[in-house]
Amino acid sequence: MVGVALSRWTMSYFATAVIALLAAEGLMLAGIGYPQAPIGAPASLLLVHLIAIGWLSLLMCGALFQFAPVLVAKPLYNNALPLPTLGLLIAGLAALLLAFLQLGGTIHAPFGLFPAAAVLLGAGFGLVLWNLGRTLWAARPLPLPARFVVVGLCCLAATVLFGIVFALVRGGVTAQSQLVDVAALGLPIHVIAGLGGWLTFTAVGVSYRLLAMFMLAPEPEGRTTRGALYFGTAALAAIILGGVAAICTATNLMWAVWAAGVLGIIGLALYGGDILHLYRTRKRRVIELNSRMAGVALANLAATVALGLGLLLAGRFTDHVGVIVFLVAFAWLTGFGLAKLYKIVAFLTWLECYGPVLGKTATPRVQDLVTEPRAKKWFALYFVAVWVAAAALLFTLPWLFRLGAGAMLAATIGIGFQLLRTRRLANVAPALRLPKGARPPHLLHSSVQPS
């Protein structure tokens, strides 16, 4: 990647996302939202959207602004748009969280906040889709990992459209009967399109490239990878398009859910086989902390699918759907996100600081920017805390869930502190830290590296 332009505002996305994650874990520790409140209560909806938009979506957007151009070997369509996009997304998220507080009677405002949230978030995610879409469109024909991202972006569009409908109906802007039906019945589609399509499917596509790159493994491009793409796409089409059709024609929505479930499990099984092959064929025998922790997150994804199947066969899935959503959000997506963030921050900081002087003077390695033994204990604490919190949800032990949330918060603070040390070059030996010509990195934005 030396010579590739850095995304100027990716670090700002990452910093905002980590702050949102810390805030969400603090709310869980304080007993706000699910499981202390019903899963559909305003406090729970506030917590869910703080995680889904504030943490996971901002993390994914920041990563894609940097890595989508790498996936297709083309520059980002517009490098100036990510900053106003971030402003719109933060303002939209703030309006949405205030709208939930207004819905719960915590605050009072002379006007409805849901329509404002719909406009701001619609505009922000619209800019994300425009910028990344134009970038990918210019690079056709796309490599396989980028095709996963395309499907993920389509699911983002569907998720946002559902969210806008919910906001307009809740905000009293429209009472059109079909939109009211979508708002009443479309929540499962909104959740699956967001967590399964936008976040998981995009992470799957990016993981093919990042895991191969960081472990020096051949990138899977065979029939199983194409199978994972086709079965996963078919599953998402079944739940989103089929689900909407079922709502509009007053047909039972469950056929779409079952069809999507079967196709999705086949796709995930093919993806799991690819990842196992990638770990086995890597040239880097001793893998770095980020790849080990990504492996734990991927194992968590497999365990979550197995638990979901077990609950379905036992007829208890509806009773414990909150456990499944929690595991997808924290054991899989957050675990994988934190693991990759640990490497990406170091990698981008190294490129920004030492890229201009490579070959001209002695520079540190990427691994010299981190201290893995310090970070390893925080990752271990994080995953153990998530498992404890999930068990607490499964066995209805709210006090144990808050204990787990507190440990998750402590672990995230520890990982965040390690990211801060990396960005400040605090782990680099003083003699190598800033050779002549190297530029110290800014905390929240990157200097665009000349190509």
Coordinates of C-alpha atoms in Angstrom, one line a residue:
M1 CA 0.0 0.0 0.0
V2 CA 3.0 2.3 0.0
G3 CA 2.2 5.1 -2.5
V4 CA -1.6 4.7 -2.0
A5 CA -3.4 7.9 -0.8
L6 CA -4.6 7.8 2.8
S7 CA -8.2 8.6 3.6
R8 CA -7.9 12.0 5.3
W9 CA -10.8 11.5 7.8
T10 CA -10.8 7.8 8.5
M11 CA -9.2 8.3 12.0
S12 CA -12.0 10.8 12.9
Y13 CA -14.5 8.1 12.0
F14 CA -12.6 5.6 14.2
A15 CA -12.4 8.0 17.1
T16 CA -16.1 8.8 17.0
A17 CA -17.0 5.2 16.7
V18 CA -14.9 4.2 19.8
I19 CA -16.5 7.0 21.8
A20 CA -19.9 5.7 20.8
L21 CA -18.9 2.1 21.9
L22 CA -17.7 3.4 25.3
A23 CA -21.0 5.3 25.8
A24 CA -23.1 2.3 24.9
E25 CA -21.1 0.0 27.3
G26 CA -21.5 2.7 30.0
L27 CA -25.3 2.7 29.5
M28 CA -25.4 -1.1 29.8
L29 CA -23.3 -0.9 33.0
A30 CA -25.8 1.7 34.3
G31 CA -28.7 -0.6 33.7
I32 CA -30.2 1.5 30.9
G33 CA -32.0 -0.4 28.1
Y34 CA -32.3 -4.1 27.5
P35 CA -32.4 -6.4 29.6
Q36 CA -33.5 -4.0 32.4
A37 CA -36.1 -2.6 30.0
P38 CA -38.1 -4.5 27.3
I39 CA -36.4 -4.9 24.0
G40 CA -38.8 -2.5 22.2
A41 CA -38.7 0.2 24.9
P42 CA -37.3 3.7 23.9
A43 CA -34.2 3.2 26.1
S44 CA -33.4 -0.1 24.4
L45 CA -33.9 1.4 21.0
L46 CA -31.6 4.3 21.9
L47 CA -28.9 1.8 23.1
V48 CA -29.3 -0.4 19.9
H49 CA -28.9 2.6 17.5
L50 CA -26.0 4.0 19.4
I51 CA -24.2 0.7 18.8
A52 CA -25.5 0.0 15.3
I53 CA -24.9 3.5 13.9
G54 CA -22.5 5.2 16.3
W55 CA -20.1 2.4 16.7
L56 CA -20.4 -0.3 14.0
S57 CA -21.6 1.8 11.0
L58 CA -19.1 4.7 11.6
L59 CA -16.3 2.1 12.0
M60 CA -17.3 0.4 8.8
C61 CA -17.7 3.7 6.9
G62 CA -14.2 4.9 8.0
A63 CA -12.7 1.6 7.1
L64 CA -14.3 1.5 3.6
F65 CA -13.2 5.0 2.8
Q66 CA -9.7 3.7 3.2
F67 CA -10.0 0.1 2.0
A68 CA -12.6 0.2 -0.8
P69 CA -10.0 2.0 -3.0
V70 CA -7.5 -0.7 -2.1
L71 CA -9.9 -3.5 -2.9
V72 CA -10.3 -2.2 -6.5
A73 CA -6.9 -0.4 -7.0
K74 CA -8.7 2.9 -7.8
P75 CA -8.8 6.2 -5.8
L76 CA -11.8 7.2 -3.7
Y77 CA -14.3 9.1 -5.9
N78 CA -14.2 12.2 -3.7
N79 CA -11.8 12.6 -0.8
A80 CA -13.5 15.8 0.4
L81 CA -16.9 14.3 1.1
P82 CA -16.1 12.1 4.1
L83 CA -15.9 15.1 6.5
P84 CA -19.4 16.6 5.8
T85 CA -20.7 13.0 5.6
L86 CA -19.4 12.4 9.2
G87 CA -21.0 15.6 10.3
L88 CA -24.4 14.6 8.9
L89 CA -24.2 11.1 10.4
I90 CA -23.3 12.5 13.9
A91 CA -26.0 15.1 13.7
G92 CA -28.5 12.5 12.5
L93 CA -27.5 10.0 15.3
A94 CA -27.9 12.8 17.9
A95 CA -31.4 13.7 16.6
L96 CA -32.4 10.0 16.6
L97 CA -31.2 9.4 20.2
L98 CA -33.0 12.6 21.3
A99 CA -36.1 11.4 19.5
F100 CA -36.1 8.1 21.5
L101 CA -35.7 10.2 24.7
Q102 CA -38.7 12.3 23.5
L103 CA -40.6 9.1 22.8
G104 CA -39.9 7.8 26.3
G105 CA -41.0 11.1 27.9
T106 CA -37.4 11.9 29.2
I107 CA -37.2 15.1 27.3
H108 CA -39.9 17.4 25.8
A109 CA -39.5 19.4 22.6
P110 CA -42.0 21.6 20.7
F111 CA -41.4 19.6 17.5
G112 CA -40.9 15.9 16.5
L113 CA -37.3 14.8 16.2
F114 CA -37.8 11.6 14.2
P115 CA -38.3 13.5 10.8
A116 CA -35.1 15.5 11.5
A117 CA -33.2 12.3 12.2
A118 CA -34.6 10.7 9.0
V119 CA -33.4 13.7 6.9
L120 CA -29.9 13.9 8.4
L121 CA -29.2 10.2 8.5
G122 CA -30.7 9.7 5.0
A123 CA -28.4 12.5 3.7
G124 CA -25.3 11.1 5.5
F125 CA -25.7 7.5 4.4
G126 CA -26.7 8.8 0.9
L127 CA -23.3 10.5 0.6
V128 CA -21.6 7.3 1.8
L129 CA -23.4 5.3 -0.9
W130 CA -22.7 7.9 -3.6
N131 CA -19.0 8.2 -2.8
L132 CA -18.3 4.4 -2.4
G133 CA -20.7 3.5 -5.2
R134 CA -19.0 5.8 -7.7
T135 CA -15.6 4.4 -6.6
L136 CA -16.6 0.8 -7.2
W137 CA -18.5 1.6 -10.4
A138 CA -15.3 3.1 -11.9
A139 CA -13.4 -0.2 -11.2
R140 CA -15.6 -2.7 -13.0
P141 CA -15.2 -5.7 -13.4
L142 CA -14.8 -6.0 -9.6
P143 CA -12.7 -8.6 -7.7
L144 CA -14.6 -11.0 -5.4
P145 CA -14.1 -9.1 -2.1
A146 CA -15.4 -5.9 -3.6
R147 CA -18.6 -7.7 -4.8
F148 CA -19.3 -8.5 -1.2
V149 CA -19.0 -4.8 -0.4
V150 CA -21.4 -4.0 -3.2
V151 CA -24.0 -6.3 -1.7
G152 CA -23.3 -4.8 1.7
L153 CA -23.9 -1.3 0.4
C154 CA -27.2 -2.4 -1.2
C155 CA -28.2 -3.7 2.2
L156 CA -27.2 -0.4 3.8
A157 CA -29.6 1.4 1.4
A158 CA -32.4 -1.0 2.4
T159 CA -31.7 -0.6 6.1
V160 CA -31.7 3.2 5.8
L161 CA -35.0 3.2 3.8
F162 CA -36.6 1.0 6.4
G163 CA -35.3 3.3 9.1
I164 CA -36.7 6.4 7.3
V165 CA -40.1 4.8 7.0
F166 CA -40.1 3.9 10.7
A167 CA -39.1 7.5 11.6
L168 CA -41.7 9.1 9.4
V169 CA -44.5 6.9 10.8
R170 CA -43.4 7.3 14.4
G171 CA -43.0 11.0 13.8
G172 CA -46.5 11.3 12.5
V173 CA -45.4 12.6 9.1
T174 CA -47.3 9.9 7.2
A175 CA -50.2 7.5 7.9
Q176 CA -50.1 5.9 4.5
S177 CA -51.4 2.3 5.1
Q178 CA -48.6 0.3 3.4
L179 CA -45.9 2.4 5.1
V180 CA -47.7 1.8 8.4
D181 CA -47.7 -1.9 7.7
V182 CA -44.0 -1.8 6.9
A183 CA -43.3 0.1 10.2
A184 CA -45.4 -2.5 12.1
L185 CA -44.0 -5.7 10.5
G186 CA -40.7 -4.7 9.0
L187 CA -38.5 -4.6 12.1
P188 CA -37.0 -8.1 11.6
I189 CA -36.1 -7.1 8.0
H190 CA -34.5 -3.9 9.2
V191 CA -32.4 -5.7 11.8
I192 CA -31.3 -8.5 9.4
A193 CA -30.5 -6.1 6.6
G194 CA -28.4 -3.9 8.9
L195 CA -26.6 -6.5 11.1
G196 CA -26.5 -9.3 8.5
G197 CA -26.3 -7.5 5.2
W198 CA -24.6 -4.1 5.7
L199 CA -22.3 -5.0 8.6
T200 CA -21.7 -8.7 8.4
F201 CA -21.6 -9.2 4.7
T202 CA -19.3 -6.2 4.2
A203 CA -17.0 -7.4 7.0
V204 CA -16.9 -10.9 5.3
G205 CA -15.8 -9.3 2.0
V206 CA -13.2 -7.1 3.7
S207 CA -11.9 -10.0 5.8
Y208 CA -11.0 -12.0 2.7
R209 CA -8.5 -9.3 1.7
L210 CA -7.3 -8.1 5.2
L211 CA -6.8 -11.6 6.7
A212 CA -4.9 -12.7 3.6
M213 CA -2.8 -9.5 3.5
F214 CA -1.9 -9.5 7.2
M215 CA -1.2 -13.3 7.4
L216 CA 0.6 -13.5 4.0
A217 CA -1.9 -16.1 2.7
P218 CA -3.2 -16.6 -0.8
E219 CA -6.5 -14.8 -1.2
P220 CA -9.4 -17.3 -1.8
E221 CA -11.0 -16.8 -5.2
G222 CA -12.4 -20.3 -6.0
R223 CA -15.8 -21.9 -6.1
T224 CA -16.4 -21.8 -2.4
T225 CA -15.8 -18.0 -2.3
R226 CA -18.2 -17.5 -5.2
G227 CA -20.6 -19.8 -3.5
A228 CA -20.4 -17.8 -0.3
L229 CA -21.2 -14.6 -2.3
Y230 CA -24.1 -16.1 -4.2
F231 CA -25.8 -18.0 -1.3
G232 CA -25.3 -14.9 1.0
T233 CA -26.7 -12.6 -1.7
A234 CA -29.7 -14.9 -2.3
A235 CA -30.3 -15.1 1.5
L236 CA -30.4 -11.3 1.8
A237 CA -32.6 -10.9 -1.3
A238 CA -35.0 -13.5 0.2
I239 CA -35.4 -11.6 3.5
I240 CA -35.4 -8.1 2.1
L241 CA -37.2 -8.3 -1.2
G242 CA -39.3 -11.3 -0.2
G243 CA -40.1 -9.8 3.1
V244 CA -41.3 -6.5 1.6
A245 CA -43.4 -8.5 -0.9
A246 CA -44.9 -10.5 2.0
I247 CA -45.8 -7.4 3.9
C248 CA -47.3 -5.6 0.9
T249 CA -49.4 -8.7 -0.1
A250 CA -50.3 -9.6 3.5
T251 CA -48.6 -13.0 3.1
N252 CA -46.9 -14.8 6.0
L253 CA -43.4 -13.3 6.5
M254 CA -42.0 -16.5 7.9
W255 CA -41.4 -18.2 4.5
A256 CA -39.0 -15.4 3.7
V257 CA -37.3 -15.8 7.0
W258 CA -36.9 -19.6 6.6
A259 CA -35.6 -19.3 3.1
A260 CA -33.1 -16.7 4.1
G261 CA -32.0 -18.7 7.1
V262 CA -31.3 -21.9 5.0
L263 CA -29.4 -20.0 2.2
G264 CA -27.5 -17.9 4.8
I265 CA -26.3 -20.9 6.7
I266 CA -25.0 -22.5 3.5
G267 CA -23.2 -19.2 2.7
L268 CA -21.7 -18.9 6.1
A269 CA -20.5 -22.5 6.0
L270 CA -18.7 -21.9 2.7
Y271 CA -17.2 -18.7 4.2
G272 CA -16.0 -20.7 7.3
G273 CA -14.3 -23.2 5.0
D274 CA -12.5 -20.4 3.1
I275 CA -11.3 -18.8 6.4
L276 CA -10.0 -22.2 7.7
H277 CA -8.2 -22.7 4.4
L278 CA -6.7 -19.2 4.6
Y279 CA -5.4 -19.7 8.2
R280 CA -3.9 -23.1 7.2
T281 CA -2.1 -21.9 4.1
R282 CA -0.7 -18.7 5.6
K283 CA 3.0 -18.1 5.1
R284 CA 3.3 -16.2 8.4
R285 CA 3.4 -19.1 10.8
V286 CA 3.4 -17.0 14.0
I287 CA 0.4 -14.8 13.4
E288 CA 0.0 -11.4 15.0
L289 CA -2.5 -10.5 17.8
N290 CA -5.0 -8.9 15.4
S291 CA -5.3 -12.2 13.4
R292 CA -5.6 -14.3 16.5
M293 CA -8.3 -12.1 17.9
A294 CA -10.1 -12.0 14.5
G295 CA -10.1 -15.8 14.7
V296 CA -11.8 -15.7 18.1
A297 CA -14.5 -13.3 16.6
L298 CA -15.0 -15.7 13.7
A299 CA -15.4 -18.6 16.1
N300 CA -17.9 -16.6 18.0
L301 CA -19.9 -16.1 14.7
A302 CA -20.0 -19.8 14.2
A303 CA -21.1 -20.4 17.8
T304 CA -23.8 -17.8 17.5
V305 CA -25.2 -19.5 14.4
A306 CA -25.1 -22.9 16.3
L307 CA -26.9 -21.3 19.3
G308 CA -29.5 -19.8 17.0
L309 CA -30.2 -23.1 15.4
G310 CA -30.4 -24.8 18.7
L311 CA -32.9 -22.3 20.0
L312 CA -35.0 -22.7 16.8
L313 CA -35.1 -26.4 17.2
A314 CA -36.1 -26.0 20.8
G315 CA -38.8 -23.5 19.9
R316 CA -37.2 -20.8 22.1
F317 CA -35.7 -18.5 19.5
T318 CA -38.2 -15.7 20.0
D319 CA -37.7 -15.8 23.8
H320 CA -33.9 -15.3 23.4
V321 CA -33.6 -13.2 20.2
G322 CA -31.9 -10.5 22.4
V323 CA -29.0 -13.0 23.1
I324 CA -28.5 -13.6 19.4
V325 CA -28.5 -9.9 18.5
F326 CA -26.1 -9.2 21.4
L327 CA -23.7 -12.0 20.3
V328 CA -23.8 -10.8 16.7
A329 CA -23.1 -7.2 17.7
F330 CA -20.4 -7.8 20.4
A331 CA -19.0 -11.3 20.1
W332 CA -18.7 -11.2 16.3
L333 CA -18.8 -7.7 14.8
T334 CA -17.3 -5.7 17.7
G335 CA -14.7 -8.4 18.4
F336 CA -13.6 -8.5 14.8
G337 CA -13.8 -4.7 14.5
L338 CA -11.6 -4.1 17.5
A339 CA -9.1 -6.8 16.3
K340 CA -8.8 -5.2 12.9
L341 CA -8.8 -1.7 14.3
Y342 CA -5.7 -2.6 16.4
K343 CA -3.8 -3.5 13.2
I344 CA -5.3 -0.9 10.9
V345 CA -4.5 2.1 13.1
A346 CA -0.8 0.9 13.4
F347 CA -0.6 0.2 9.6
L348 CA -2.1 3.6 8.5
T349 CA 0.0 5.5 11.1
W350 CA 3.1 3.7 9.9
L351 CA 2.3 4.6 6.2
E352 CA 1.6 8.2 7.0
C353 CA 4.6 8.8 9.2
Y354 CA 7.3 6.6 7.6
G355 CA 6.1 6.1 4.0
P356 CA 7.7 9.3 2.7
V357 CA 11.2 8.2 4.0
L358 CA 11.2 4.5 3.2
G359 CA 14.5 3.5 1.6
K360 CA 16.1 6.8 2.6
T361 CA 16.7 6.1 6.3
A362 CA 16.2 3.5 9.0
T363 CA 12.5 3.2 10.0
P364 CA 10.6 1.0 12.5
R365 CA 8.5 -1.9 11.4
V366 CA 4.7 -1.7 11.6
Q367 CA 4.9 -4.1 14.6
D368 CA 7.2 -1.7 16.4
L369 CA 4.2 0.7 16.7
V370 CA 2.3 -1.7 19.0
T371 CA 3.1 -3.7 22.2
E372 CA 1.1 -6.9 21.9
P373 CA 1.6 -8.3 25.4
R374 CA -0.1 -5.1 26.8
A375 CA -3.0 -5.3 24.4
K376 CA -3.5 -9.1 24.7
K377 CA -4.9 -9.0 28.2
W378 CA -7.5 -6.4 27.3
F379 CA -8.7 -8.4 24.3
A380 CA -8.9 -11.5 26.6
L381 CA -10.9 -9.6 29.1
Y382 CA -13.2 -8.3 26.4
F383 CA -14.1 -11.7 25.0
V384 CA -14.6 -13.3 28.4
A385 CA -16.8 -10.4 29.5
V386 CA -18.9 -10.8 26.3
W387 CA -19.4 -14.5 27.0
V388 CA -20.4 -13.8 30.6
A389 CA -22.8 -11.1 29.6
A390 CA -24.4 -13.4 26.9
A391 CA -24.8 -16.2 29.5
A392 CA -26.4 -13.7 31.8
L393 CA -28.9 -12.8 29.1
L394 CA -29.6 -16.4 28.3
F395 CA -30.3 -17.3 32.0
T396 CA -32.0 -13.9 32.8
L397 CA -29.5 -12.6 35.3
P398 CA -29.5 -8.8 34.9
W399 CA -27.0 -8.2 37.7
L400 CA -24.5 -10.5 36.0
F401 CA -25.1 -8.8 32.7
R402 CA -24.2 -5.4 34.2
L403 CA -21.0 -7.0 35.7
G404 CA -20.1 -8.3 32.2
A405 CA -20.9 -4.9 30.7
G406 CA -18.6 -3.2 33.2
A407 CA -15.8 -5.6 32.3
M408 CA -16.4 -4.9 28.5
L409 CA -16.2 -1.2 29.2
A410 CA -12.9 -1.6 31.1
A411 CA -11.5 -3.8 28.3
T412 CA -12.5 -1.3 25.6
I413 CA -10.9 1.5 27.5
G414 CA -7.7 -0.6 27.7
I415 CA -7.8 -1.3 24.0
G416 CA -8.5 2.4 23.2
F417 CA -5.6 3.4 25.3
Q418 CA -3.3 1.1 23.2
L419 CA -4.7 2.6 20.0
L420 CA -3.9 6.1 21.4
R421 CA -0.3 5.0 22.2
T422 CA 0.0 3.7 18.6
R423 CA -1.2 6.9 17.1
R424 CA 1.2 8.9 19.3
L425 CA 4.2 6.6 18.4
A426 CA 4.6 6.0 22.1
N427 CA 5.7 2.4 21.6
V428 CA 8.5 3.2 19.1
A429 CA 12.1 3.4 20.4
P430 CA 13.1 7.1 20.7
A431 CA 16.0 6.6 18.4
L432 CA 13.7 5.5 15.5
R433 CA 10.6 7.5 16.4
L434 CA 11.0 10.5 14.0
P435 CA 13.9 10.2 11.6
K436 CA 14.6 13.1 9.3
G437 CA 11.8 13.6 6.8
A438 CA 9.2 11.6 8.8
R439 CA 6.0 13.5 9.7
P440 CA 4.4 13.0 13.2
P441 CA 0.8 11.9 12.7
H442 CA -2.2 14.0 13.8
L443 CA -4.6 12.3 16.2
L444 CA -7.9 12.7 14.2
H445 CA -6.9 13.1 10.6
S446 CA -4.2 11.9 8.2
S447 CA -2.0 13.7 5.8
V448 CA -2.8 12.6 2.3
Q449 CA 0.3 10.7 1.1
P450 CA 1.4 11.6 -2.4
S451 CA 1.2 8.8 -4.9

